[in-house]
Coordinates of C-alpha atoms in Angstrom, one line a residue:
M107 CA 2.0 3.1 -25.6
L108 CA 3.5 1.4 -22.6
L109 CA 5.1 4.6 -21.4
I110 CA 1.7 6.4 -21.7
L111 CA 0.1 3.6 -19.6
K112 CA 2.8 4.0 -17.0
L113 CA 2.1 7.7 -16.8
L114 CA -1.7 7.3 -16.6
V115 CA -2.8 4.1 -14.9
A116 CA -1.2 4.3 -11.4
P117 CA -1.5 8.1 -11.1
G118 CA -5.1 7.9 -12.1
L119 CA -5.8 5.3 -9.4
V120 CA -4.0 7.4 -6.9
A121 CA -6.3 10.4 -7.9
V122 CA -9.3 8.2 -7.2
V123 CA -8.1 7.2 -3.8
T124 CA -7.2 10.8 -2.9
L125 CA -10.6 12.1 -4.0
A126 CA -12.3 9.3 -2.0
V127 CA -10.4 10.4 1.2
R128 CA -11.6 14.0 0.6
R129 CA -15.2 12.9 -0.1
W130 CA -15.7 10.1 2.4
G131 CA -13.0 10.5 5.0
P132 CA -9.7 8.7 5.9
A133 CA -11.4 5.3 6.8
I134 CA -12.7 4.8 3.3
G135 CA -9.5 6.1 1.8
G136 CA -7.5 3.7 3.9
W137 CA -9.5 0.8 2.7
L138 CA -9.0 1.8 -0.9
S139 CA -5.3 2.3 -0.3
G140 CA -5.0 -1.3 0.7
M141 CA -5.6 -2.3 -3.0
P142 CA -2.8 -2.7 -5.5
V143 CA -3.1 0.9 -6.7
V144 CA 0.6 1.4 -7.5
A145 CA 2.3 -1.9 -7.0
G146 CA -0.2 -3.8 -9.2
P147 CA 0.5 -1.8 -12.4
V148 CA 4.2 -1.9 -11.7
L149 CA 4.1 -5.7 -11.5
V150 CA 2.2 -5.9 -14.8
F151 CA 4.6 -3.6 -16.5
V152 CA 7.6 -5.6 -15.1
A153 CA 6.0 -8.9 -16.4
I154 CA 5.5 -7.4 -19.8
E155 CA 9.0 -6.0 -20.1
Q156 CA 11.0 -8.7 -18.2
G157 CA 8.9 -11.8 -18.7
A158 CA 6.5 -14.0 -16.8
A159 CA 9.1 -15.7 -14.6
F160 CA 10.6 -12.4 -13.5
G161 CA 7.2 -11.0 -12.8
A162 CA 6.2 -14.0 -10.7
Q163 CA 9.3 -13.6 -8.5
A164 CA 8.7 -9.9 -8.2
A165 CA 5.1 -10.5 -7.2
H166 CA 6.4 -12.9 -4.5
A167 CA 8.9 -10.4 -3.2
T168 CA 6.3 -7.6 -3.2
L169 CA 4.0 -9.8 -1.1
A170 CA 6.9 -10.3 1.4
G171 CA 7.6 -6.6 1.3
L172 CA 4.1 -5.8 2.4
I173 CA 5.1 -6.9 5.9
G174 CA 7.4 -3.9 5.9
T175 CA 4.5 -1.7 4.7
V176 CA 2.4 -2.9 7.6
A177 CA 5.1 -2.0 10.0
F178 CA 5.6 1.4 8.4
T179 CA 1.9 2.3 8.9
V180 CA 1.7 1.1 12.5
V181 CA 4.9 2.9 13.5
Y182 CA 3.7 6.0 11.7
A183 CA 0.3 5.9 13.4
R184 CA 1.7 5.5 16.8
S185 CA 4.3 8.1 16.3
S186 CA 1.7 10.6 15.0
V187 CA 0.1 10.8 18.4
R188 CA 3.1 12.7 19.8
M189 CA 5.3 13.6 16.8
P190 CA 4.9 15.9 13.7
W191 CA 4.4 14.3 10.3
Y192 CA 8.1 14.5 9.2
T193 CA 9.3 12.8 12.3
S194 CA 6.7 10.1 12.0
L195 CA 7.6 9.7 8.4
L196 CA 11.3 9.1 9.2
A197 CA 10.4 6.6 11.9
G198 CA 8.1 4.7 9.5
W199 CA 10.6 4.7 6.6
T200 CA 13.4 3.5 8.9
T201 CA 11.2 0.6 10.0
F202 CA 10.3 -0.3 6.5
A203 CA 14.0 -0.3 5.4
A204 CA 15.1 -2.5 8.3
I205 CA 12.4 -5.1 7.6
A206 CA 13.0 -5.0 3.9
Y207 CA 16.7 -5.7 4.5
V208 CA 15.8 -8.7 6.8
L209 CA 13.4 -10.0 4.2
Y210 CA 16.0 -9.7 1.5
L211 CA 18.4 -11.9 3.5
L212 CA 15.8 -14.4 4.6
R213 CA 13.8 -14.7 1.4
P214 CA 10.7 -16.4 3.0
S215 CA 8.6 -18.7 0.8
L216 CA 5.4 -17.4 -0.8
V217 CA 3.1 -19.2 1.8
A218 CA 5.3 -18.0 4.7
S219 CA 5.2 -14.5 3.4
L220 CA 1.4 -14.6 3.3
V221 CA 1.1 -16.0 6.8
C222 CA 3.5 -13.5 8.3
L223 CA 1.7 -10.7 6.6
F224 CA -1.7 -11.8 8.1
V225 CA -0.2 -12.1 11.5
A226 CA 1.4 -8.6 11.2
T227 CA -1.9 -7.0 10.2
V228 CA -3.7 -8.6 13.2
V229 CA -1.0 -7.6 15.6
G230 CA -0.7 -4.2 14.0
R231 CA -4.4 -3.3 14.3
R232 CA -4.3 -4.3 18.0
A233 CA -1.4 -2.0 18.5
L234 CA -3.2 1.1 17.2
P235 CA -4.5 3.6 19.7
A236 CA -8.3 4.1 20.1
V237 CA -9.4 7.3 18.5
E238 CA -12.5 9.3 17.5
V239 CA -12.4 10.9 14.1
P240 CA -14.2 14.3 13.7
T241 CA -16.4 14.7 10.6
I242 CA -15.4 18.3 10.1
P243 CA -14.4 18.8 6.4
V244 CA -10.8 19.8 5.8
E245 CA -9.9 22.0 2.8
S246 CA -6.9 20.5 1.0
P247 CA -4.1 22.9 -0.1
R248 CA -3.8 23.8 -3.8
G249 CA -1.4 21.6 -5.7
D250 CA -1.3 18.6 -3.4
L251 CA -3.2 16.3 -5.8
M252 CA -0.7 17.1 -8.5
L253 CA 2.2 16.4 -6.1
R254 CA 0.7 13.0 -5.3
L255 CA 0.3 12.2 -9.0
L256 CA 3.8 13.3 -9.9
A257 CA 5.3 11.2 -7.0
T258 CA 3.4 8.1 -8.2
A259 CA 4.3 8.5 -11.9
T260 CA 8.0 8.9 -10.9
L261 CA 8.0 5.8 -8.7
V262 CA 6.4 3.7 -11.5
L263 CA 8.9 4.9 -14.1
V264 CA 11.9 4.4 -11.8
L265 CA 10.9 0.9 -10.6
T266 CA 10.2 -0.4 -14.1
A267 CA 13.4 1.2 -15.5
V268 CA 15.7 -0.4 -13.0
A269 CA 14.0 -3.7 -12.5
D270 CA 16.3 -5.7 -14.8
R271 CA 19.4 -4.3 -12.9
L272 CA 18.0 -4.9 -9.4
G273 CA 16.6 -8.4 -10.1
P274 CA 13.1 -9.7 -9.2
Q275 CA 13.8 -10.0 -5.4
L276 CA 15.0 -6.5 -4.8
S277 CA 12.7 -4.8 -7.3
G278 CA 9.7 -6.6 -5.8
L279 CA 10.7 -5.5 -2.2
L280 CA 11.1 -1.9 -3.4
N281 CA 7.7 -2.2 -5.2
A282 CA 6.2 -2.7 -1.8
F283 CA 7.6 0.7 -0.6
P284 CA 4.6 2.6 0.7
V285 CA 4.6 5.5 -1.7
L286 CA 0.8 5.9 -1.8
T287 CA 0.5 5.2 1.9
T288 CA 3.3 7.7 2.6
I289 CA 1.7 10.4 0.6
I290 CA -1.8 10.0 1.9
T291 CA -0.7 9.3 5.5
A292 CA 1.5 12.3 5.7
F293 CA -1.1 14.6 4.1
T294 CA -3.8 13.2 6.4
H295 CA -1.6 13.8 9.4
A296 CA -0.6 17.3 8.5
Q297 CA -4.1 18.4 7.4
R298 CA -6.4 16.4 9.7
G299 CA -4.4 15.3 12.7
S300 CA -3.3 12.1 14.4
D301 CA -6.8 10.7 15.0
A302 CA -7.6 10.8 11.3
T303 CA -4.2 9.2 10.5
V304 CA -4.9 6.3 12.9
A305 CA -8.3 5.9 11.2
F306 CA -6.7 5.7 7.8
V307 CA -4.1 3.1 9.0
N308 CA -6.8 1.0 10.7
A309 CA -8.8 0.8 7.4
F310 CA -5.6 0.2 5.4
L311 CA -4.6 -2.8 7.5
R312 CA -8.1 -4.1 7.2
S313 CA -7.8 -4.1 3.4
I314 CA -4.1 -5.1 2.8
I315 CA -4.8 -8.8 2.9
G316 CA -6.7 -8.3 -0.4
F317 CA -3.5 -6.7 -1.8
A318 CA -1.6 -9.7 -0.6
S319 CA -4.0 -12.1 -2.3
F320 CA -3.4 -10.2 -5.6
C321 CA 0.3 -10.7 -5.3
F322 CA 0.0 -14.3 -4.2
V323 CA -2.3 -15.3 -7.1
L324 CA -0.2 -13.4 -9.6
A325 CA 3.0 -15.1 -8.4
V326 CA 1.4 -18.5 -8.8
A327 CA -0.4 -17.9 -12.1
L328 CA 2.3 -16.1 -14.1
G329 CA 4.1 -18.7 -16.2
R330 CA 1.2 -21.1 -15.9
V331 CA -1.3 -19.0 -17.8
D332 CA -0.9 -15.9 -19.9
L333 CA -0.5 -12.5 -18.4
F334 CA -4.0 -11.3 -19.0
S335 CA -5.6 -14.4 -17.4
S336 CA -3.1 -14.1 -14.5
L337 CA -4.2 -10.5 -14.0
L338 CA -7.9 -11.4 -14.1
L339 CA -7.4 -14.2 -11.5
A340 CA -5.3 -11.9 -9.3
L341 CA -7.9 -9.1 -9.4
G342 CA -10.7 -11.5 -8.8
A343 CA -8.9 -12.8 -5.7
Q344 CA -8.1 -9.3 -4.5
L345 CA -11.7 -8.1 -4.8
A346 CA -13.2 -11.2 -3.2
V347 CA -10.8 -11.0 -0.2
S348 CA -11.1 -7.3 0.2
G349 CA -14.9 -7.6 0.1
F350 CA -14.8 -10.3 2.8
T351 CA -12.4 -8.4 5.1
L352 CA -14.5 -5.3 4.8
R353 CA -17.5 -7.2 6.2
A354 CA -15.7 -9.6 8.6
F355 CA -13.0 -7.4 10.2
R356 CA -14.5 -5.0 12.8
P357 CA -12.4 -2.2 14.4
L358 CA -10.6 -3.6 17.4
R359 CA -9.8 -0.5 19.4
F360 CA -11.2 2.1 17.2
S361 CA -14.3 4.3 17.1
E362 CA -15.5 6.6 14.4
T363 CA -17.9 9.5 14.8

């Protein structure tokens, strides 16, 4: 039953985000991508299989790892202005790996991780180039949705399978690896161009604080209350913060047509 959930939950959420990008554009898709679409289910599965204490530490490490995810998106967006998608992807992945390594050595506290992530999102959004996104619909190539779903399912299976060997710190940091962001950003860049990529990243950074709230509450609640209650509290915090940021954060150097 747990294996079936691993194969269905996260890929199903990725499908929803992908279809939202196609239907409403990269800005809405970016905001949805800032939710715990992949990492959230992984943390739940890890807590079920490895215990609440392990899950809490993994949620803490995932929150810290989101700093690297922010850096990945900003570097990718800026690189996409002049470079093709594969070069931008390499630059972004290298940045994420470097930051994840530093975080693994420093192991910042839960509160410090949240504060650093907030600062990173503010600085990152200011670093994005100003763009205008055309509203011309783009036809997606056949098979790309299935590719996204397979990549997501593979990541969930691998992360949950090796979690006990890697430990909560490293598995949590790897859980923050931007698999969904990589897939959607690269496809958006290849199919829609740099302007749409920047629009996606702008919206993603606006929403990722909600993701951080999910990880923060889950890290605090696991071990204090049962898993189901912890998940409800984390989802409630995520939805409340994401809703607030959607209304409160306005584009800083971004225009959309």
